[in-house]
PDB file of C-alpha atoms in Angstrom:
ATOM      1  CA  UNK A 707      11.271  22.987 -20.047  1.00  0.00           C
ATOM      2  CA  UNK A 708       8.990  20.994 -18.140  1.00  0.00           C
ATOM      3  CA  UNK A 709       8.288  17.495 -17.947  1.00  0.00           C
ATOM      4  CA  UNK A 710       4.915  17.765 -19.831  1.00  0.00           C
ATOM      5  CA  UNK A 711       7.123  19.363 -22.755  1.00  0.00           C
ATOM      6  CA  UNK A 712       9.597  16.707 -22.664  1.00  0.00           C
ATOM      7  CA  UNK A 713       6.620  14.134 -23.406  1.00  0.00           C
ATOM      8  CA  UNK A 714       5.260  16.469 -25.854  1.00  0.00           C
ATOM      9  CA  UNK A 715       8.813  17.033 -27.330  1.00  0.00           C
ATOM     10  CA  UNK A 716       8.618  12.929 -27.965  1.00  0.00           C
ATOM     11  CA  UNK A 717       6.272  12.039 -30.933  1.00  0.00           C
ATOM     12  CA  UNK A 718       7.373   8.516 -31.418  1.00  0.00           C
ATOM     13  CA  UNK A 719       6.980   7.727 -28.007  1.00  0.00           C
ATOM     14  CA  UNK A 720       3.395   9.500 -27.797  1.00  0.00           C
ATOM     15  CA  UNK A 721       2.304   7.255 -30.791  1.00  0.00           C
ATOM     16  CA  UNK A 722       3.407   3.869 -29.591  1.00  0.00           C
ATOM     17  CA  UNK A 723       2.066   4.822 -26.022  1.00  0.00           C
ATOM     18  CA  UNK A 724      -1.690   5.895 -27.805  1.00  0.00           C
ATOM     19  CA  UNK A 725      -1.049   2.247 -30.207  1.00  0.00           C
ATOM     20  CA  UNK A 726      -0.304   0.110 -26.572  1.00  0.00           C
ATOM     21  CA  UNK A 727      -3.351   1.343 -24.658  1.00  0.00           C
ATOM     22  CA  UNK A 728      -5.669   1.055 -27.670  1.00  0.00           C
ATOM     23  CA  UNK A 729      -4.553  -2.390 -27.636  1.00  0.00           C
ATOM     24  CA  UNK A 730      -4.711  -2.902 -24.167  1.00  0.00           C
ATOM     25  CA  UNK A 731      -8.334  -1.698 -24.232  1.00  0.00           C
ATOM     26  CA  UNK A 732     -10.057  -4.466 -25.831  1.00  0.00           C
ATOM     27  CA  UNK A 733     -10.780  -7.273 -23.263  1.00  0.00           C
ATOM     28  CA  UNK A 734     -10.125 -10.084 -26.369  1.00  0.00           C
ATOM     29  CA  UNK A 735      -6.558  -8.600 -26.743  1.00  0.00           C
ATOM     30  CA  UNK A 736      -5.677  -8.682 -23.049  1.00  0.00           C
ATOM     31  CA  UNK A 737      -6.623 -12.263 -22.746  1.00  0.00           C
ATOM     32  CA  UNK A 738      -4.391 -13.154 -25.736  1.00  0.00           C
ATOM     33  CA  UNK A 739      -2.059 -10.801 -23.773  1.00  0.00           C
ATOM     34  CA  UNK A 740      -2.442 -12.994 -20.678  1.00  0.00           C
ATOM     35  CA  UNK A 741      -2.266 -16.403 -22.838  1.00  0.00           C
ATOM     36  CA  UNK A 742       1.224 -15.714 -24.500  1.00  0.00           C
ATOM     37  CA  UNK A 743       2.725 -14.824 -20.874  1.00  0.00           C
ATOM     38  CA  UNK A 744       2.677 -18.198 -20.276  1.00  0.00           C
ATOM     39  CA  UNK A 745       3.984 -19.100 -23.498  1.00  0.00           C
ATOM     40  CA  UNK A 746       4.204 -18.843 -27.293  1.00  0.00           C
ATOM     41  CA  UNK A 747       0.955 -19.939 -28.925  1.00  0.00           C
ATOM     42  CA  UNK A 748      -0.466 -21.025 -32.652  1.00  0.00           C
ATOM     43  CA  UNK A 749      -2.665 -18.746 -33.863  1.00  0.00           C
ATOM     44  CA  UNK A 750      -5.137 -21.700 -34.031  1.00  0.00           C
ATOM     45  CA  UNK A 751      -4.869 -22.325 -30.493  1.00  0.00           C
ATOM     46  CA  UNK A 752      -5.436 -19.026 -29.582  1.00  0.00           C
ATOM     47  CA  UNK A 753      -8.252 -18.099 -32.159  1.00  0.00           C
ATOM     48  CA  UNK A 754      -9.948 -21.401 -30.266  1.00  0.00           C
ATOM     49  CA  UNK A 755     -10.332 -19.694 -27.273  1.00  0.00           C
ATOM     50  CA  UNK A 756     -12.321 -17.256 -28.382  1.00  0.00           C
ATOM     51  CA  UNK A 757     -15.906 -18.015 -29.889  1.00  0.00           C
ATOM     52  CA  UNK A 758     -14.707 -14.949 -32.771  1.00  0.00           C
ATOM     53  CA  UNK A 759     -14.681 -15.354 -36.751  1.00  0.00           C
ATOM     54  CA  UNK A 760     -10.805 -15.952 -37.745  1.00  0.00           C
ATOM     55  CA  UNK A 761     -11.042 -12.651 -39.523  1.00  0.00           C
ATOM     56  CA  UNK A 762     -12.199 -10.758 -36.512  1.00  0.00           C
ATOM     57  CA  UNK A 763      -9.622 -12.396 -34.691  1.00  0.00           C
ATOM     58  CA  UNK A 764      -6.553 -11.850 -37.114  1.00  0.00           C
ATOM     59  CA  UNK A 765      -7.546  -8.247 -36.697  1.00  0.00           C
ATOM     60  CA  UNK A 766      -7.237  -8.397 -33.412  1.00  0.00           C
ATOM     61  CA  UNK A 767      -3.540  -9.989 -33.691  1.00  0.00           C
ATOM     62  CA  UNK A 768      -2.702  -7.230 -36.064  1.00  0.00           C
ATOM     63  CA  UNK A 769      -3.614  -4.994 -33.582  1.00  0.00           C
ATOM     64  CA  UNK A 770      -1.609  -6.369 -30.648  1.00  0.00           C
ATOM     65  CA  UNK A 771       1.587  -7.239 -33.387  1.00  0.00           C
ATOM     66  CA  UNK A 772       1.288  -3.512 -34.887  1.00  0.00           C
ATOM     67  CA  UNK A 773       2.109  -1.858 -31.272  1.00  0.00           C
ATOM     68  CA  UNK A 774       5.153  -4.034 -30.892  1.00  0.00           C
ATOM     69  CA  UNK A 775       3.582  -5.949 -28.331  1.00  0.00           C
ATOM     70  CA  UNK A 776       3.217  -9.670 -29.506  1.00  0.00           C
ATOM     71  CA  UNK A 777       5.348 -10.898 -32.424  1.00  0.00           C
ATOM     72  CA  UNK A 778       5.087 -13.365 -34.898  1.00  0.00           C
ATOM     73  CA  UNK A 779       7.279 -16.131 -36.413  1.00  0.00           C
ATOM     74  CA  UNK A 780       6.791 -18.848 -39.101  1.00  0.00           C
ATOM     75  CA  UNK A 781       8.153 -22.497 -38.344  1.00  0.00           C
ATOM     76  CA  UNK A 782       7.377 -24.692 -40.704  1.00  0.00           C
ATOM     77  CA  UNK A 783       3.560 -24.450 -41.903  1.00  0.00           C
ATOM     78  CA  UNK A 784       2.489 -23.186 -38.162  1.00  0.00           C
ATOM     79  CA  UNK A 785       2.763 -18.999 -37.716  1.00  0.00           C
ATOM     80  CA  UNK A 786       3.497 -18.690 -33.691  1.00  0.00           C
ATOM     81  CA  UNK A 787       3.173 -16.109 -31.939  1.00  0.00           C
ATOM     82  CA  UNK A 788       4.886 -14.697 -28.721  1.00  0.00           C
ATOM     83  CA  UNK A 789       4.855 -12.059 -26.320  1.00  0.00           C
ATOM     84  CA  UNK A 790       7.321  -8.927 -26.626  1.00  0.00           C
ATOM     85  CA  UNK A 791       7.190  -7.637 -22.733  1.00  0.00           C
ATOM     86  CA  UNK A 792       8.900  -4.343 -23.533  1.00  0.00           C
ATOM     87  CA  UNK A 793       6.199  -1.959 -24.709  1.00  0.00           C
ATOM     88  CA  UNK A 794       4.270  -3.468 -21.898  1.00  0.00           C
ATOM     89  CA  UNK A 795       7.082  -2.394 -19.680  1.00  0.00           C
ATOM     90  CA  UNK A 796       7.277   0.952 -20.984  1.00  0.00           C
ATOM     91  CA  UNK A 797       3.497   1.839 -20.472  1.00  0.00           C
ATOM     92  CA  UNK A 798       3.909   0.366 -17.129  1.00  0.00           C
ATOM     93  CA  UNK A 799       6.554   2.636 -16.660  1.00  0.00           C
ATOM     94  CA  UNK A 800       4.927   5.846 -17.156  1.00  0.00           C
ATOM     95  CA  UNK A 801       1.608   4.406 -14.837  1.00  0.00           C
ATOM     96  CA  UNK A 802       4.104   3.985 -11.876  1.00  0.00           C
ATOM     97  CA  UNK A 803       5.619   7.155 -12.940  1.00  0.00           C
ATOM     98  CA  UNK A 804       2.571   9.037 -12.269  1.00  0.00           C
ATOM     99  CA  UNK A 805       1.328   7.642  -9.409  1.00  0.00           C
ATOM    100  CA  UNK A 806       4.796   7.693  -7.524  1.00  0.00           C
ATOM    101  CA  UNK A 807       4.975  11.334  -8.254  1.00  0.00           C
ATOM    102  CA  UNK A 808       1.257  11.705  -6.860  1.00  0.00           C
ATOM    103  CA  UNK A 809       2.107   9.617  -3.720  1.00  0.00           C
ATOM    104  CA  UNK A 810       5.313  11.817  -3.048  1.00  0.00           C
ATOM    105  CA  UNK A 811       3.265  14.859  -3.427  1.00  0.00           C
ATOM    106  CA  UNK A 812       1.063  13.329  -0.393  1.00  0.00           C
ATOM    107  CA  UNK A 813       4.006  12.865   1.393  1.00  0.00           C
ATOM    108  CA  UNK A 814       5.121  15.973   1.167  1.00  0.00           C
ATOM    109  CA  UNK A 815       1.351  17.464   2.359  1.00  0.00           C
ATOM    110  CA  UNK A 816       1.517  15.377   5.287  1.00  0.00           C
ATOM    111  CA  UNK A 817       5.513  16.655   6.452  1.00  0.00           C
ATOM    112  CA  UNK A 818       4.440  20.433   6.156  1.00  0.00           C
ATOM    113  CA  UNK A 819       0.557  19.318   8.002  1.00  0.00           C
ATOM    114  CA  UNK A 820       3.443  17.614  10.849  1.00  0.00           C
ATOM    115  CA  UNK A 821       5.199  21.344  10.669  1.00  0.00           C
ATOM    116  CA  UNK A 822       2.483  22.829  11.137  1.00  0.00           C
ATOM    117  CA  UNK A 823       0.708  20.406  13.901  1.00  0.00           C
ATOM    118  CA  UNK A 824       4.741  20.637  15.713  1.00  0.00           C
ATOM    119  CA  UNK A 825       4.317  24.630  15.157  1.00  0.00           C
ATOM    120  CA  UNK A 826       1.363  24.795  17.593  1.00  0.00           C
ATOM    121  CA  UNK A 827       1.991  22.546  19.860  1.00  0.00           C
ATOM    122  CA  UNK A 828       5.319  25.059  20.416  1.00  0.00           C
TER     123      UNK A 828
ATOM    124  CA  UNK B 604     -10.492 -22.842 -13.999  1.00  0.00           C
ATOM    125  CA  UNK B 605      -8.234 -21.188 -15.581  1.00  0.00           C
ATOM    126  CA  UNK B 606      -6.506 -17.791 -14.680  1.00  0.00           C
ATOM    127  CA  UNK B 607      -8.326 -16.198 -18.106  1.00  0.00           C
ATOM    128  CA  UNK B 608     -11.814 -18.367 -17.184  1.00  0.00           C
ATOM    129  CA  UNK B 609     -12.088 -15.960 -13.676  1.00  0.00           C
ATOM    130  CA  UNK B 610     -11.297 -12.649 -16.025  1.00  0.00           C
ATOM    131  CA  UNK B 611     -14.051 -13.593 -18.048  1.00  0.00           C
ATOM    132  CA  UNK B 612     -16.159 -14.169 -15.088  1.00  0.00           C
ATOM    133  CA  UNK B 613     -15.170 -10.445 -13.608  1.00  0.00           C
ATOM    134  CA  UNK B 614     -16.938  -8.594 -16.189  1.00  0.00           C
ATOM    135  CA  UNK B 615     -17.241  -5.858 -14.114  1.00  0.00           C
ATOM    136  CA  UNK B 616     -12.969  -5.204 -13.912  1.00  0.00           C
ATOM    137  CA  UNK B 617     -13.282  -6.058 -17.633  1.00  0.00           C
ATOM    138  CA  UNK B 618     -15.080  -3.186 -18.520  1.00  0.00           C
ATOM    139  CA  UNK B 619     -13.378  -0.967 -15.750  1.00  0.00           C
ATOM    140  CA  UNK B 620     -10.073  -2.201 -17.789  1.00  0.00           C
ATOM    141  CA  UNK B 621     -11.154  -1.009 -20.767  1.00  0.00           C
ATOM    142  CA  UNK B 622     -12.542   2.303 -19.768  1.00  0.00           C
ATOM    143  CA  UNK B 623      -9.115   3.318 -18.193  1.00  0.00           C
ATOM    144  CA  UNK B 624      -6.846   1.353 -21.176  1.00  0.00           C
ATOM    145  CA  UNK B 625      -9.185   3.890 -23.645  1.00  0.00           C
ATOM    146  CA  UNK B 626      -9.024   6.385 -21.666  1.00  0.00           C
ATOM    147  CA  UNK B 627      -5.431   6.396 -21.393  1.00  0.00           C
ATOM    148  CA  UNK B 628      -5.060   5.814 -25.178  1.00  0.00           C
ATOM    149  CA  UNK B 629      -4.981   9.634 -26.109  1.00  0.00           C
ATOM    150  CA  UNK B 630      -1.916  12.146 -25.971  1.00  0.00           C
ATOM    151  CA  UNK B 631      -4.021  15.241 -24.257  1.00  0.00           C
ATOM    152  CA  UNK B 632      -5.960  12.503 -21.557  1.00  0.00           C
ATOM    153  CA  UNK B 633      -2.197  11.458 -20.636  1.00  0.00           C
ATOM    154  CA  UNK B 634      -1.392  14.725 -20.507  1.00  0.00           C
ATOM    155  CA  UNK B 635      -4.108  15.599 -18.132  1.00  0.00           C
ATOM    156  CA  UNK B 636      -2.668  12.645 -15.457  1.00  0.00           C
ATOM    157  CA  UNK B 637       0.572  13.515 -15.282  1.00  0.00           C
ATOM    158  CA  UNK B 638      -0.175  17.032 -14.924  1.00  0.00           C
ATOM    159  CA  UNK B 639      -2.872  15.972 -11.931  1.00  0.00           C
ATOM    160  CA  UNK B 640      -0.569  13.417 -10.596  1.00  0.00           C
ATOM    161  CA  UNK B 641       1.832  17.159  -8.902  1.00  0.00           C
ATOM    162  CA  UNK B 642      -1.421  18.313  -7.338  1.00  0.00           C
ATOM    163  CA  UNK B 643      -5.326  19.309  -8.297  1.00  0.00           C
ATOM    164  CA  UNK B 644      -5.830  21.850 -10.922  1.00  0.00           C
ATOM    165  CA  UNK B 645      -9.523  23.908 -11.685  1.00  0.00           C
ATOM    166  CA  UNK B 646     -10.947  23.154 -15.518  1.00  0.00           C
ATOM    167  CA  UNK B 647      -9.242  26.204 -16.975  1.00  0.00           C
ATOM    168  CA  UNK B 648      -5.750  25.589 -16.170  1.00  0.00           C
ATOM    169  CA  UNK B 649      -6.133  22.626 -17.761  1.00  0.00           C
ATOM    170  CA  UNK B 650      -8.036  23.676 -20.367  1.00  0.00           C
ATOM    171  CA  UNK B 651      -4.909  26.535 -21.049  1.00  0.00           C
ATOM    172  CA  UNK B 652      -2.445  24.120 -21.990  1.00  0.00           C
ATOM    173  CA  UNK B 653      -3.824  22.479 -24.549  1.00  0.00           C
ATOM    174  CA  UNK B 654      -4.285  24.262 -28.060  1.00  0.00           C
ATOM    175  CA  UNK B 655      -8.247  22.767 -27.944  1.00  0.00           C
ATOM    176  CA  UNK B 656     -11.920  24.152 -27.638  1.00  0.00           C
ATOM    177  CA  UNK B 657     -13.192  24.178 -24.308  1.00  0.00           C
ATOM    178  CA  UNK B 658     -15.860  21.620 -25.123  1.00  0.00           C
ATOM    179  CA  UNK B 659     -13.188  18.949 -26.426  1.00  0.00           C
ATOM    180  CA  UNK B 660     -11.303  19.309 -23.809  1.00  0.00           C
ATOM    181  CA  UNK B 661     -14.509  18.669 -21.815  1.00  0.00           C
ATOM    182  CA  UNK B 662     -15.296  15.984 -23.721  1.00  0.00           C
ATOM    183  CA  UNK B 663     -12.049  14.334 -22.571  1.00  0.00           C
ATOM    184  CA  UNK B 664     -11.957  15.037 -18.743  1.00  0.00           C
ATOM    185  CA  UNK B 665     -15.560  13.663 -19.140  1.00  0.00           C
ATOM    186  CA  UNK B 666     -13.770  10.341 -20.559  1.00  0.00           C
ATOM    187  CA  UNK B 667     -10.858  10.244 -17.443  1.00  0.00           C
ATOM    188  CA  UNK B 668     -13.750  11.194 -14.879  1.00  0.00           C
ATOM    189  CA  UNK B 669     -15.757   8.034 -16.149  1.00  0.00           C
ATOM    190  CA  UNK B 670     -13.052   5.277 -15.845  1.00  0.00           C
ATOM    191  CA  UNK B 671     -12.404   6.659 -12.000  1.00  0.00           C
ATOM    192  CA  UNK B 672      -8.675   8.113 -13.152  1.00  0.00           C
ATOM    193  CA  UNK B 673      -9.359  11.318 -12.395  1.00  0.00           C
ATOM    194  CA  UNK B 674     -12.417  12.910  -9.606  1.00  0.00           C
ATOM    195  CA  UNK B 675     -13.511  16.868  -9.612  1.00  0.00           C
ATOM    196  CA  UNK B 676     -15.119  18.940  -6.865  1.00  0.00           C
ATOM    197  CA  UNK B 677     -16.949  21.984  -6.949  1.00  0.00           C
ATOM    198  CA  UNK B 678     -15.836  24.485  -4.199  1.00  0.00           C
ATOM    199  CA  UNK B 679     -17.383  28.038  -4.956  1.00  0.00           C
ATOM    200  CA  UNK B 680     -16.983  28.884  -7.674  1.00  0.00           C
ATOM    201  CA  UNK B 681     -14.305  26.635  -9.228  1.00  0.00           C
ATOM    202  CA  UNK B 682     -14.276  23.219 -10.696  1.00  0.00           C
ATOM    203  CA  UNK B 683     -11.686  21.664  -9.240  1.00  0.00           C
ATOM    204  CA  UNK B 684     -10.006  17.567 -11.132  1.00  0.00           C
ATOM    205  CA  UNK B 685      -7.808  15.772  -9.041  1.00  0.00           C
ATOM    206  CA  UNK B 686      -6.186  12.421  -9.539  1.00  0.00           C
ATOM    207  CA  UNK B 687      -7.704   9.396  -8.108  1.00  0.00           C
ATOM    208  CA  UNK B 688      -4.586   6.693  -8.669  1.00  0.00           C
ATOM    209  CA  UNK B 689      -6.810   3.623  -7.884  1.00  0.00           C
ATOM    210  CA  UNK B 690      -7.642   2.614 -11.386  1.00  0.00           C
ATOM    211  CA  UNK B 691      -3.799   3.785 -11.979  1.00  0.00           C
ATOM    212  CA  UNK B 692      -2.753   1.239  -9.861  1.00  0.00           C
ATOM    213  CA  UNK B 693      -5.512  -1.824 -11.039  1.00  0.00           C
ATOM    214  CA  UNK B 694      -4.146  -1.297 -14.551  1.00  0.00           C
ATOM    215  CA  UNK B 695      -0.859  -1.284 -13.526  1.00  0.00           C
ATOM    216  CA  UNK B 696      -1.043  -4.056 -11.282  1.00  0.00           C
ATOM    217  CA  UNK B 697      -2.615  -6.517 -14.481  1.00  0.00           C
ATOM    218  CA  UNK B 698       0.047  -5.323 -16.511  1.00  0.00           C
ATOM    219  CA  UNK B 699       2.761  -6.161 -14.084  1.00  0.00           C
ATOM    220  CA  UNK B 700       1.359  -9.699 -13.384  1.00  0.00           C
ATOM    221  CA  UNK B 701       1.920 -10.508 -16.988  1.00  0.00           C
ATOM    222  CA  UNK B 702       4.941  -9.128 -17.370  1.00  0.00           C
ATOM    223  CA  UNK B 703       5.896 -11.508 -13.774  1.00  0.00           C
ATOM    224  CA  UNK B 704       4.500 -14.869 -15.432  1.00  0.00           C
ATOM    225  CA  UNK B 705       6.201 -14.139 -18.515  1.00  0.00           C
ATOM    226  CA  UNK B 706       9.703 -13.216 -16.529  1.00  0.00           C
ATOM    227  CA  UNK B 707       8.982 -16.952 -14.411  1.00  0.00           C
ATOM    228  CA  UNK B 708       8.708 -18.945 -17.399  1.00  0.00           C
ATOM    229  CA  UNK B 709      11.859 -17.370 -18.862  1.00  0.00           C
ATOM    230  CA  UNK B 710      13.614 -18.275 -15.572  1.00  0.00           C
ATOM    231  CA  UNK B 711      12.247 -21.985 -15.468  1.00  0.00           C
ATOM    232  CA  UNK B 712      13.541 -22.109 -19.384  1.00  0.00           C
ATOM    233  CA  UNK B 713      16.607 -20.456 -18.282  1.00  0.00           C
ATOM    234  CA  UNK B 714      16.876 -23.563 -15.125  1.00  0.00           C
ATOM    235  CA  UNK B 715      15.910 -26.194 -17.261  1.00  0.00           C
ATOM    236  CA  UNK B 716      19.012 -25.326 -19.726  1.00  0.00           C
ATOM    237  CA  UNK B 717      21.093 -25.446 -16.954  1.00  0.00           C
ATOM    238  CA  UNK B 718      20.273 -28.281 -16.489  1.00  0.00           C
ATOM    239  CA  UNK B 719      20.348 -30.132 -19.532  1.00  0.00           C
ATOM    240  CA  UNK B 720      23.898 -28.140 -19.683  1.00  0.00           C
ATOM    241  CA  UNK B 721      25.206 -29.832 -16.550  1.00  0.00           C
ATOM    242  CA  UNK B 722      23.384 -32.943 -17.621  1.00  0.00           C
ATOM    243  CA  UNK B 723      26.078 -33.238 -20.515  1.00  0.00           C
ATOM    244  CA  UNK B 724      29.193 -31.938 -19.019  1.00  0.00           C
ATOM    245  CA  UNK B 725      28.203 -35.158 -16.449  1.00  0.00           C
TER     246      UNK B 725
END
């Protein structure tokens, strides 16, 4: 079994991974994204920052709340809402992932090219 | 200016953001990294693992090859895709940054109860 079957072997993961980038590809939901780091945030305060009909912007919201990455909690009349870092961590996870196994590999290339280079000067 | 006034003025990261967010958003285009990430493979290596006529599977290294995650060279015969971790790394790097400001403020929150806590044990 090989890593690439291990991922395939993981639905649930696969889905929320596919749900997390689609969010993270709309440039409206990564600066809501970058907002709440800072800080919880009413939904009017964040819907002012963008020049976006409410309804285009709830969507949005649903979007980021639906792949686990914001949440949402009622106080009084005012819905906040609040960043959830850990499916952020996990997709950052499996970016670092790749590339350290990609920089390793180079590593590896350039100890058997110094083998090689040690080889001939013999 | 704000932190999220300069990402609006860097539409060109913007869009490279949400190239390689999309682009990562699909099971088989993840796929395709992490098998690139242990070394180069030609078009119909790639092509063999996935259950998938050839001119999907086109259609999706055409996707990675457009966002910069992944680069292909022709030598002879053969189409060879390797990684390029570069837009790996940008998207990673925005993702950590939140993650950082959002770990700070929980650390100032966390000092500031201290605080208040040694404040009324005085």
């Amino acid at each position: 079994m090989t890593v690439f079957d291990i991922v395939r072997y993981m639905p649930n993961q696969t889905q929320q991974f596919d749900r997390i980038f689609h969010a993270l590809a709309d440039p409206t939901r990564r600066s809501v994204v970058e907002r709440l780091s800072v800080g919880p945030a009413p939904v009017s305060e964040l819907a002012g920052r963008f020049n976006m009909a409410l309804p285009s912007f709830t969507q949005h919201l649903g979007v980021l709340e639906s792949c686990g990455l914001v949440r949402s909690k009622k106080s009084g009349r005012v819905r906040k809402y609040y960043l959830a870092p850990q499916p952020l961590k996990a997709a950052e996870s499996w970016m670092v992932r790749q590339r350290a196994i990609w920089e390793k590999r180079l590593d590896q290339l350039d100890d058997y090219l110094q083998t090689l280079k040690e080889k001939q000067s013999d």
